[in-house]
Short mmCIF file of C-alpha atoms in Angstrom, two decimals:
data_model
loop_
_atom_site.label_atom_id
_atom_site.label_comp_id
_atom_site.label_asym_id
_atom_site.label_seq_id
_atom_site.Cartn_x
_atom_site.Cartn_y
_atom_site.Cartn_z
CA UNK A 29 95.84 122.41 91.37
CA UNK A 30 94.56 119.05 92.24
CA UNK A 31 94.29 116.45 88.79
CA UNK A 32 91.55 114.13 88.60
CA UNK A 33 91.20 110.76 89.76
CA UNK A 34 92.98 107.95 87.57
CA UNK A 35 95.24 110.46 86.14
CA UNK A 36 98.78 110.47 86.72
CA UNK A 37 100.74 113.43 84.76
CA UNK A 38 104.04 112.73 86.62
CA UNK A 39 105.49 110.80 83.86
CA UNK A 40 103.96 112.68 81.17
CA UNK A 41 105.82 113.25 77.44
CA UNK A 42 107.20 115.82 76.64
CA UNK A 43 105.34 118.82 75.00
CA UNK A 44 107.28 118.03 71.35
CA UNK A 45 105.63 115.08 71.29
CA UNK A 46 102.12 115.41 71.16
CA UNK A 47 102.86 118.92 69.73
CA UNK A 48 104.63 117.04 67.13
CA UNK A 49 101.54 114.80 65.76
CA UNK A 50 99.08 117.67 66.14
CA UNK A 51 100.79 120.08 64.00
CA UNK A 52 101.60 117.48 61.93
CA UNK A 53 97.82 116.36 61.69
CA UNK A 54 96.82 120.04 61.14
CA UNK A 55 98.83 120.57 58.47
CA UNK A 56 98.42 117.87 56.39
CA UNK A 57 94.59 118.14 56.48
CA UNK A 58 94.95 121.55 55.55
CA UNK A 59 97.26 120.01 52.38
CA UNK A 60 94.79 117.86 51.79
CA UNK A 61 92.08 120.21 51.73
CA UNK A 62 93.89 122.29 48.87
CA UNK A 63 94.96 119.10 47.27
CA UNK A 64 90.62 118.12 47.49
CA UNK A 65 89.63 121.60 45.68
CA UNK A 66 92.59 120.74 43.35
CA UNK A 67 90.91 117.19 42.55
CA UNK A 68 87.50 118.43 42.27
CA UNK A 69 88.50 121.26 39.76
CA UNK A 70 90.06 118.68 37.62
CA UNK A 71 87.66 115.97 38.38
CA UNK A 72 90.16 113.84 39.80
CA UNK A 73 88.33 113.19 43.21
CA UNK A 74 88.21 109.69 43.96
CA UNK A 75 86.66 108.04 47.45
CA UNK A 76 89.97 106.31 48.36
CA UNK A 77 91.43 109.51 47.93
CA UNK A 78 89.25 111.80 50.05
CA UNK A 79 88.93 109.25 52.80
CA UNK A 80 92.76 109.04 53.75
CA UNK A 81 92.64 113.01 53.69
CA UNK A 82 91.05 112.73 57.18
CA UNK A 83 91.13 108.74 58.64
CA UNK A 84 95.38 109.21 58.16
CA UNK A 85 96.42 112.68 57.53
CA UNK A 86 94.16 113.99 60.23
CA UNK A 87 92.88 111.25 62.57
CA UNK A 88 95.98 108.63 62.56
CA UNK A 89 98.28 111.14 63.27
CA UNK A 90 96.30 113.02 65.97
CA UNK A 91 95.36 110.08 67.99
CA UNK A 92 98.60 108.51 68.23
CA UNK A 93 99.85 112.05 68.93
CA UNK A 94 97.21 111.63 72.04
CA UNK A 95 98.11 108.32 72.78
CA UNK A 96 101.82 108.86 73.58
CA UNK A 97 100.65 111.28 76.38
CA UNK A 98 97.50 109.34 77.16
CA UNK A 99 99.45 105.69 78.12
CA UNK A 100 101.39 107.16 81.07
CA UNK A 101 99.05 109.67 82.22
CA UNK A 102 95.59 107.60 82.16
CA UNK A 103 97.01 103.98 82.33
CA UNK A 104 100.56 103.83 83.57
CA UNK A 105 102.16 102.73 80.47
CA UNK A 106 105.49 104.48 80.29
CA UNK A 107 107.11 105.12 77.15
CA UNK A 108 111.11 105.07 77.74
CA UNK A 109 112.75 107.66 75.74
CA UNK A 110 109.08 108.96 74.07
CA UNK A 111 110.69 111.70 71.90
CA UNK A 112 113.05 109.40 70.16
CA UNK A 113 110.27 106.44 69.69
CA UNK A 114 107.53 109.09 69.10
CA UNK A 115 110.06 110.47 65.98
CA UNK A 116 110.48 106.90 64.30
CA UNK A 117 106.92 106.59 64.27
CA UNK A 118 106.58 110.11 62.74
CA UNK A 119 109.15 109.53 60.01
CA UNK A 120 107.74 106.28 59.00
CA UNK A 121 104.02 107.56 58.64
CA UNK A 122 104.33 111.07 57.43
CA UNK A 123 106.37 109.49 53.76
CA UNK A 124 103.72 106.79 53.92
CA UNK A 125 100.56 108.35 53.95
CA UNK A 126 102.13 111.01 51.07
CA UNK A 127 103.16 108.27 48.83
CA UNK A 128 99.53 106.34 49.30
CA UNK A 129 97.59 110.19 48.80
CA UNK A 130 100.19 110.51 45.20
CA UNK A 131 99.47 106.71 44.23
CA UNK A 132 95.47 107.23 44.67
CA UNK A 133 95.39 110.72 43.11
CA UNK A 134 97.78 109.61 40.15
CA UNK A 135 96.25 106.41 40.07
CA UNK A 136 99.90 104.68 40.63
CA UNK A 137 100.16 101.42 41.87
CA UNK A 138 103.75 101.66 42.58
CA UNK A 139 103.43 104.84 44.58
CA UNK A 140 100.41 103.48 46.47
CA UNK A 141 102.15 100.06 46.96
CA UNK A 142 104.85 102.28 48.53
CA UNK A 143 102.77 104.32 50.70
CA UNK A 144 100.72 101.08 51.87
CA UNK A 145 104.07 99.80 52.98
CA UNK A 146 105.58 102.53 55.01
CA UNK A 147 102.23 103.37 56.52
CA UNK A 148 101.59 99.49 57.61
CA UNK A 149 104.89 99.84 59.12
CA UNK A 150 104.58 102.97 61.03
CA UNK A 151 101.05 101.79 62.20
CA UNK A 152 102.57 98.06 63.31
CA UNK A 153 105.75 99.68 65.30
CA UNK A 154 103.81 102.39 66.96
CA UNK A 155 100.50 99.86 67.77
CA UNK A 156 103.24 96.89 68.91
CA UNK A 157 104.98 99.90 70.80
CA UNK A 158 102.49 100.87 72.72
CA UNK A 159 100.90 97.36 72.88
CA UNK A 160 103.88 96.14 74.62
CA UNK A 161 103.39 98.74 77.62
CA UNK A 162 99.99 98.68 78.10
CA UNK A 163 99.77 94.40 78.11
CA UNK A 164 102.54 94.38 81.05
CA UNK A 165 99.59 96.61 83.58
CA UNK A 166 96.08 95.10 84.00
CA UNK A 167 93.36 97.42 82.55
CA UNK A 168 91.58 98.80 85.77
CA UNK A 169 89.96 101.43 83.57
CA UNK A 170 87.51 101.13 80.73
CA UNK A 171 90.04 103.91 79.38
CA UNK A 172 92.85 101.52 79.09
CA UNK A 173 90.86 98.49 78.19
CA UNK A 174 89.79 100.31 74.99
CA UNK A 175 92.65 101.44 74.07
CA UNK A 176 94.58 98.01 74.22
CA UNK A 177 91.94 96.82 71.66
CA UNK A 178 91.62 99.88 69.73
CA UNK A 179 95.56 99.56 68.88
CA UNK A 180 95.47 95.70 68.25
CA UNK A 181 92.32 96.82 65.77
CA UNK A 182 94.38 99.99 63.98
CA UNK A 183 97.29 97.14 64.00
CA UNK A 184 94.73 94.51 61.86
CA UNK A 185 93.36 97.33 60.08
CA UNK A 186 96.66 98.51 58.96
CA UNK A 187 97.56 95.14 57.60
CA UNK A 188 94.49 94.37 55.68
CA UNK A 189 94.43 98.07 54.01
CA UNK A 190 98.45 96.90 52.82
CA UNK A 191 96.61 93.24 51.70
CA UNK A 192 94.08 95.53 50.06
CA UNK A 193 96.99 97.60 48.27
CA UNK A 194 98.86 94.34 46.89
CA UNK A 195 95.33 92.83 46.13
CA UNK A 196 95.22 95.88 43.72
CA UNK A 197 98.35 94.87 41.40
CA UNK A 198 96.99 91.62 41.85
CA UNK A 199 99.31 89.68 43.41
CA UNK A 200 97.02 88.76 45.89
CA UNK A 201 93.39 87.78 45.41
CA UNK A 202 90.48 88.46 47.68
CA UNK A 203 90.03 92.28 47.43
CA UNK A 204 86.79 92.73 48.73
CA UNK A 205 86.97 90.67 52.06
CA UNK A 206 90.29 92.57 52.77
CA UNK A 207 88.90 96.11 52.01
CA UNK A 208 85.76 94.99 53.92
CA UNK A 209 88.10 94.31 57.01
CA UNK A 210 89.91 97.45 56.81
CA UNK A 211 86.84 100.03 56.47
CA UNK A 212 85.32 98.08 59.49
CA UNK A 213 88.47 97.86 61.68
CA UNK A 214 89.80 101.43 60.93
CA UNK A 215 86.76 103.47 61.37
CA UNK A 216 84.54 101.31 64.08
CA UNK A 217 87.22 98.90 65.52
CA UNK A 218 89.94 102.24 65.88
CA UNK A 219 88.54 105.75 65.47
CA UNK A 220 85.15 105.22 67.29
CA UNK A 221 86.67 102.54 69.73
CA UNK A 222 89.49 104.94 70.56
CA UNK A 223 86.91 108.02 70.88
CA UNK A 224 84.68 106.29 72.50
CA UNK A 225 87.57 105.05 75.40
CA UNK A 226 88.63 108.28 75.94
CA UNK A 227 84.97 109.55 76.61
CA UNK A 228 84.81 107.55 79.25
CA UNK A 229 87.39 108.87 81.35
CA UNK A 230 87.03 112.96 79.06
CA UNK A 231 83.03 113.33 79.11
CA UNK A 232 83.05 112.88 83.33
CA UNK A 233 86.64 114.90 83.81
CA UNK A 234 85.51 117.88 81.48
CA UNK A 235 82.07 117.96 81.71
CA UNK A 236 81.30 117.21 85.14
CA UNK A 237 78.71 114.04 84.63
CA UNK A 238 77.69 111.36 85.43
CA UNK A 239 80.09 108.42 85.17
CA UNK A 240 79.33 105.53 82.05
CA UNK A 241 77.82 102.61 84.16
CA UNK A 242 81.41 100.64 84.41
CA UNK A 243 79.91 96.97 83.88
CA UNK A 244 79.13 98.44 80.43
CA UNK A 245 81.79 100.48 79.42
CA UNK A 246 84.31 97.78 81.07
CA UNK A 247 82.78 95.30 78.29
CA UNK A 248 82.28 97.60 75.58
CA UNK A 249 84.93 96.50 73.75
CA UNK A 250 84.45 92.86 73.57
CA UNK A 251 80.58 94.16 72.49
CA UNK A 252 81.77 96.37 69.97
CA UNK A 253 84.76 93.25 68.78
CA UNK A 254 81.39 90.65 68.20
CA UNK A 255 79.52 93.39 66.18
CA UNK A 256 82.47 93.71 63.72
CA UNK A 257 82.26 90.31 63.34
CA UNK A 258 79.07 89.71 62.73
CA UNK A 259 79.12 92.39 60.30
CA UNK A 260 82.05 90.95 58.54
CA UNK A 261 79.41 88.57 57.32
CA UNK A 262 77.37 89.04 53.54
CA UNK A 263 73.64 89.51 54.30
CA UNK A 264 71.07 92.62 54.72
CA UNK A 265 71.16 93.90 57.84
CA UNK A 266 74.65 92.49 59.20
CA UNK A 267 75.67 96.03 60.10
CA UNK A 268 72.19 96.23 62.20
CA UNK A 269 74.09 95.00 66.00
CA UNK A 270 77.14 97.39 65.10
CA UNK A 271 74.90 99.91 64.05
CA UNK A 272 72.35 99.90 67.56
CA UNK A 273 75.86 99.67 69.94
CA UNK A 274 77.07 102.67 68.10
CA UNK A 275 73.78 104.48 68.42
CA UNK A 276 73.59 103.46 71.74
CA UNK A 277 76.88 104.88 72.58
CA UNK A 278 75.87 107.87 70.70
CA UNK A 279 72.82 108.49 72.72
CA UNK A 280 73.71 107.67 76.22
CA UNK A 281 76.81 110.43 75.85
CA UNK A 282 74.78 113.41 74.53
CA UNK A 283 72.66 112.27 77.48
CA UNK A 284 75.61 112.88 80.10
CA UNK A 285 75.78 116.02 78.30
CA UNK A 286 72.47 117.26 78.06
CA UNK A 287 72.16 116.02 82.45
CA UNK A 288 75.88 117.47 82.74
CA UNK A 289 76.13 118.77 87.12
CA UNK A 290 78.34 122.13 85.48
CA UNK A 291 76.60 124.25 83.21
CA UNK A 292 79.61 126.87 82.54
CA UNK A 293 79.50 127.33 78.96
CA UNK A 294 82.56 125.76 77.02
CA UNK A 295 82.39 125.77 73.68
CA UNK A 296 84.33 122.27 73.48
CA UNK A 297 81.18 121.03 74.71
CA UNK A 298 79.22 122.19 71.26
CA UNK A 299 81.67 120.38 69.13
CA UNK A 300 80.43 117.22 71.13
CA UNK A 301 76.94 117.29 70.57
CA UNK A 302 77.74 118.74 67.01
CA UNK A 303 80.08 115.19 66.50
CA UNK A 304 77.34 112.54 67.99
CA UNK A 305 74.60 114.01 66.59
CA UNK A 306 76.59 113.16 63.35
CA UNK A 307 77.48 109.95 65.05
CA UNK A 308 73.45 109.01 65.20
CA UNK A 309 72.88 109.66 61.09
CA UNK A 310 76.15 108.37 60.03
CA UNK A 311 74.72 104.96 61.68
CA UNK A 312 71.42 105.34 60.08
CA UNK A 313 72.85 105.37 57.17
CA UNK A 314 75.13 102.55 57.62
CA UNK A 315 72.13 100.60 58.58
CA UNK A 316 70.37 101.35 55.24
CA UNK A 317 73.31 101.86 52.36
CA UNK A 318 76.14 100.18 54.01
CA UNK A 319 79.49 102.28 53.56
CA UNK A 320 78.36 104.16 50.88
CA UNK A 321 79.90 107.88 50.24
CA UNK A 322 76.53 109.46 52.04
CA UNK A 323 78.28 107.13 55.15
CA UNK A 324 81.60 107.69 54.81
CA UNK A 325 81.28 111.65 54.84
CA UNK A 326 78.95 111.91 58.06
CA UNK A 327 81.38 109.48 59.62
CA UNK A 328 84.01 111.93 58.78
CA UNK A 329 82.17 115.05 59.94
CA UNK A 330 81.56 113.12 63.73
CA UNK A 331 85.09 112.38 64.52
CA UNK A 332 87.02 115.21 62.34
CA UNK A 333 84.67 117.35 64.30
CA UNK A 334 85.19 115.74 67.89
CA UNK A 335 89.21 116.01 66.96
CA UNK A 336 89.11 119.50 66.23
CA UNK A 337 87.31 120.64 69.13
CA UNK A 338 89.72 118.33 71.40
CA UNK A 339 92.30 119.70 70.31
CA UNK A 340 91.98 123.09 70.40
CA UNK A 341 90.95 122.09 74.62
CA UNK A 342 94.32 120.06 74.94
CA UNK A 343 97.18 122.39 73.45
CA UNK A 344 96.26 124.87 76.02
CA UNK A 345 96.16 122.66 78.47
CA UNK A 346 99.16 120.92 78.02
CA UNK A 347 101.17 124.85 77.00
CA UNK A 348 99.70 125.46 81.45
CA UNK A 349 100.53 122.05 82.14
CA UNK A 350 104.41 122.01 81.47
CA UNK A 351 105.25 125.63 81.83
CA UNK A 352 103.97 125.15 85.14
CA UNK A 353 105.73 122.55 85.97
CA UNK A 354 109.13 123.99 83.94
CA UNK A 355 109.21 126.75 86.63
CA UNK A 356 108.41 129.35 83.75
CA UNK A 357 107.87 132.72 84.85
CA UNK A 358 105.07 133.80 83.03
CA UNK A 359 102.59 131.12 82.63
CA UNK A 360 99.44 131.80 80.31
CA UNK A 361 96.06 130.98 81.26
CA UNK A 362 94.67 128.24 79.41
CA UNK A 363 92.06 130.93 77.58
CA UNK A 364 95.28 132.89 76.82
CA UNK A 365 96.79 130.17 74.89
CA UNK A 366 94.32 130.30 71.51
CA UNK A 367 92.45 132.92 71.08
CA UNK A 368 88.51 132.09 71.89
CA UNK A 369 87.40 134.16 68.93
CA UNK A 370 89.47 131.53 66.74
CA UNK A 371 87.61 129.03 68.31
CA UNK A 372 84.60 130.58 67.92
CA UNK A 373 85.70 130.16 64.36
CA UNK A 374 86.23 126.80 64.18
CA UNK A 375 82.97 125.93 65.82
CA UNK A 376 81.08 128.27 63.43
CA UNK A 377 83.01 126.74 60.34
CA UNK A 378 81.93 123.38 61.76
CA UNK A 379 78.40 123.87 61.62
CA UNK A 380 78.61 125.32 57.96
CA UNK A 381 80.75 122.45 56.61
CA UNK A 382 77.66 120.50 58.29
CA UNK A 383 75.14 121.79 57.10
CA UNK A 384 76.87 121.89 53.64
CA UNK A 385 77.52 118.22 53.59
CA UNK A 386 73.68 117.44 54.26
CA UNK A 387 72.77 120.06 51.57
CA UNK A 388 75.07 118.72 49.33
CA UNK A 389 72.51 116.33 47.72
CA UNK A 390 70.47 119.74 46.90
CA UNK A 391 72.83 122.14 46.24
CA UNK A 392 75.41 119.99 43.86
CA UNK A 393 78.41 121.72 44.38
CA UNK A 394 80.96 119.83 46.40
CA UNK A 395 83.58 122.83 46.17
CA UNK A 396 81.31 125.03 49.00
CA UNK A 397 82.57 122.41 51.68
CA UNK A 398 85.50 121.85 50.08
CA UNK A 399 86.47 125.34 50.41
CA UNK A 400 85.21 125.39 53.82
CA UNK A 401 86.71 122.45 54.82
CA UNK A 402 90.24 124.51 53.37
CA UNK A 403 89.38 126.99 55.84
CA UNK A 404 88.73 124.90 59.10
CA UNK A 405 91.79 123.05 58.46
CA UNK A 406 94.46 126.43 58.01
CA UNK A 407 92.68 128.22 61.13
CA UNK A 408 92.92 124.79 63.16
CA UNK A 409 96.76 124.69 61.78
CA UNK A 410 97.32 128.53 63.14
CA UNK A 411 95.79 127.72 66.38
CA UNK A 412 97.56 124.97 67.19
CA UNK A 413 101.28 126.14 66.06
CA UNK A 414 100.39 129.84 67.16
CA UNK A 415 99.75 127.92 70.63
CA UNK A 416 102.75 125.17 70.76
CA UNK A 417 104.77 128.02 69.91
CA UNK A 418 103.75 130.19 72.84
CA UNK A 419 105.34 127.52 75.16
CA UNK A 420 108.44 126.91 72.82
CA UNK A 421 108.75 130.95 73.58
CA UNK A 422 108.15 131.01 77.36
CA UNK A 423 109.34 127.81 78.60
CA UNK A 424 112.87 127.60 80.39
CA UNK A 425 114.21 124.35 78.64
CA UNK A 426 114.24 126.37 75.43
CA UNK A 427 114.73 129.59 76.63
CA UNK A 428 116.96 129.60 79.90
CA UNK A 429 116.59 132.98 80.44
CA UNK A 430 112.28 132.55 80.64
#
């Protein structure tokens, strides 16, 4: 099988590693999602709280899951030793984000202090990490160009979230400008910079379109790096330039979609549109209310929605990948890997947790998608171990006899 230009899986991690953050990821949204019913039955649900259910326990650890095989493969940025570095960065985040979760559900500053340190940590060694590799190759990809600015973003978002945290037992002053930093940074300046990077070089691979015009997606980050700053600024409107690049960037990808040259059906294509079509309100609403909870959770539903779908495309890839190349002797097909009626599931589950987060407003009972949301998570958690374990079974490194 031939790979696609600009790819280079020669040097490719190994499967641990990525299989490492995503069951990770998996699992701790699904922990979340009990711990969310838990906090709603109690009425102990804060914002704070339900936001780092799904930027950190979900999206942090499943995008630098992605990134460690992403550097070599897409830009040449080789990780020595990737299991060993990948594990540091695992066993600094995974007690950090569960120490900030405890301090905002228990309302403990010394538990959130905590949890703000070891996360800011884990975020600086990986981001420095992989910021070191990537500045020592020039960025011939818009791919690689995002990235190196989505990681020194995650890197400046991660240190004014921990300014944010000491703010709180006020021994520093200035909250709001530092929380203001680290809502912009985190969600525009890392998740959507980092999604939006990888479309460039995913939504032509996968789908078969038409390629982002490159002077554009070449400059996109410096675009999107002048829109955070001008929304950084107090007045109405500020958030209107960040706002029309990210509907923009919205738009012109469910285009490539829509005018996609293969029309096989996939259903990782539905969780796309499904994602930017949340992408388009979430930035209406920006526009209008600033990051207001009505924000916030369509912002969640675009990229948790995007990550699930991605996932559940890349295990299987990545089980064919490395069995093939491990000489196994039975290698699955990639449709063999996960079952496609459990992601018929998950795309189905999608759409309700959707449409009962629009509803919401009507309907008044936050436990439906709560519930749901409890549900997505622990059949995106079976398909992904159920999957990484299928190559832990067949593949000859574990099993010599295979």
């Amino acid at each position: 099988m031939s790979f696609p230009k600009g790819l280079s899986l020669s040097q490719a991690p190994p499967f641990i590693v990525v299989s490492g953050f995503f069951i990770t990821a998996c699992l701790l949204w699904f922990l979340g999602s009990l711990l969310e019913v838990y906090a709603l039955l109690t009425n102990r649900l804060s914002i704070p709280f339900l936001t780092h259910i799904t930027t950190v326990g979900f999206a942090l650890f499943t995008m630098f899951g992605a990134l460690f095989q992403m550097l070599p493969v897409v830009a040449g940025a080789v990780i020595q030793k990737p299991k060993q570095k990948a594990f540091i960065s695992w066993l600094l985040l995974l007690p950090g984000y569960l120490l900030l979760l405890f301090g905002f559900y228990l309302s403990s500053f010394s538990a959130l202090l905590a949890g703000a340190s070891l996360l800011f940590t884990g975020i600086a060694y990986t981001s420095l990490l992989m910021l070191n590799r990537l500045m020592r190759i020039k960025s011939y990809t818009p791919t690689s160009q995002g990235i190196k600015f989505a990681l020194l973003f995650v890197l400046i978002g991660g240190f004014s979230g921990f300014l944010t945290a000491l703010s709180y037992g006020g021994y520093i002053d200035n909250t709001e400008i530092f929380l203001k930093v680290h809502r912009l940074f985190m969600l525009f300046g890392w998740i959507f910079l980092l999604i939006t990077s990888v479309s460039f070089q995913v939504v032509e691979m996968f789908f078969v379109t038409k390629a982002y015009p490159r002077l554009y997606a070449m400059n996109f980050p410096y675009l999107l790096t002048l829109a955070l700053i001008f929304s950084l600024f107090e007045f109405k409107l500020s958030n209107l330039p960040l706002s029309m690049l990210v509907f923009f960037q919205a738009l012109i990808t469910l285009h490539r979609l829509f005018t996609r040259k293969r029309k096989i059906a996939d259903k990782s294509l539905y969780f796309w549109y499904l994602s930017h079509i949340h992408l388009l309100i979430a930035v209406i609403f920006l526009v209008f209310d600033g990051f207001n909870y009505r924000f916030l959770f369509v912002f969640f539903l675009f990229f948790s929605t995007l990550i699930t779908g991605m996932m559940l495309r890349i295990i299987p890839f990545l089980v064919w990948f490395h069995l093939s190349n491990e000489g196994s002797l039975k290698v699955p097909l990639m449709s063999e890997v996960i079952d496609q009626k459990l992601i018929n599931l998950c795309l189905l589950l999608s759409f309700a947790i959707s449409l009962s987060v629009y509803l919401l407003p009507i309907i008044g009972l936050a436990l439906i998608p709560a519930f749901m949301h409890s549900a997505l998570s622990f059949l995106l958690s079976y398909s992904v171990i159920k999957g990484s374990f299928l190559y832990f079974r067949l593949s000859p490194l574990y099993n010599p006899s295979k």
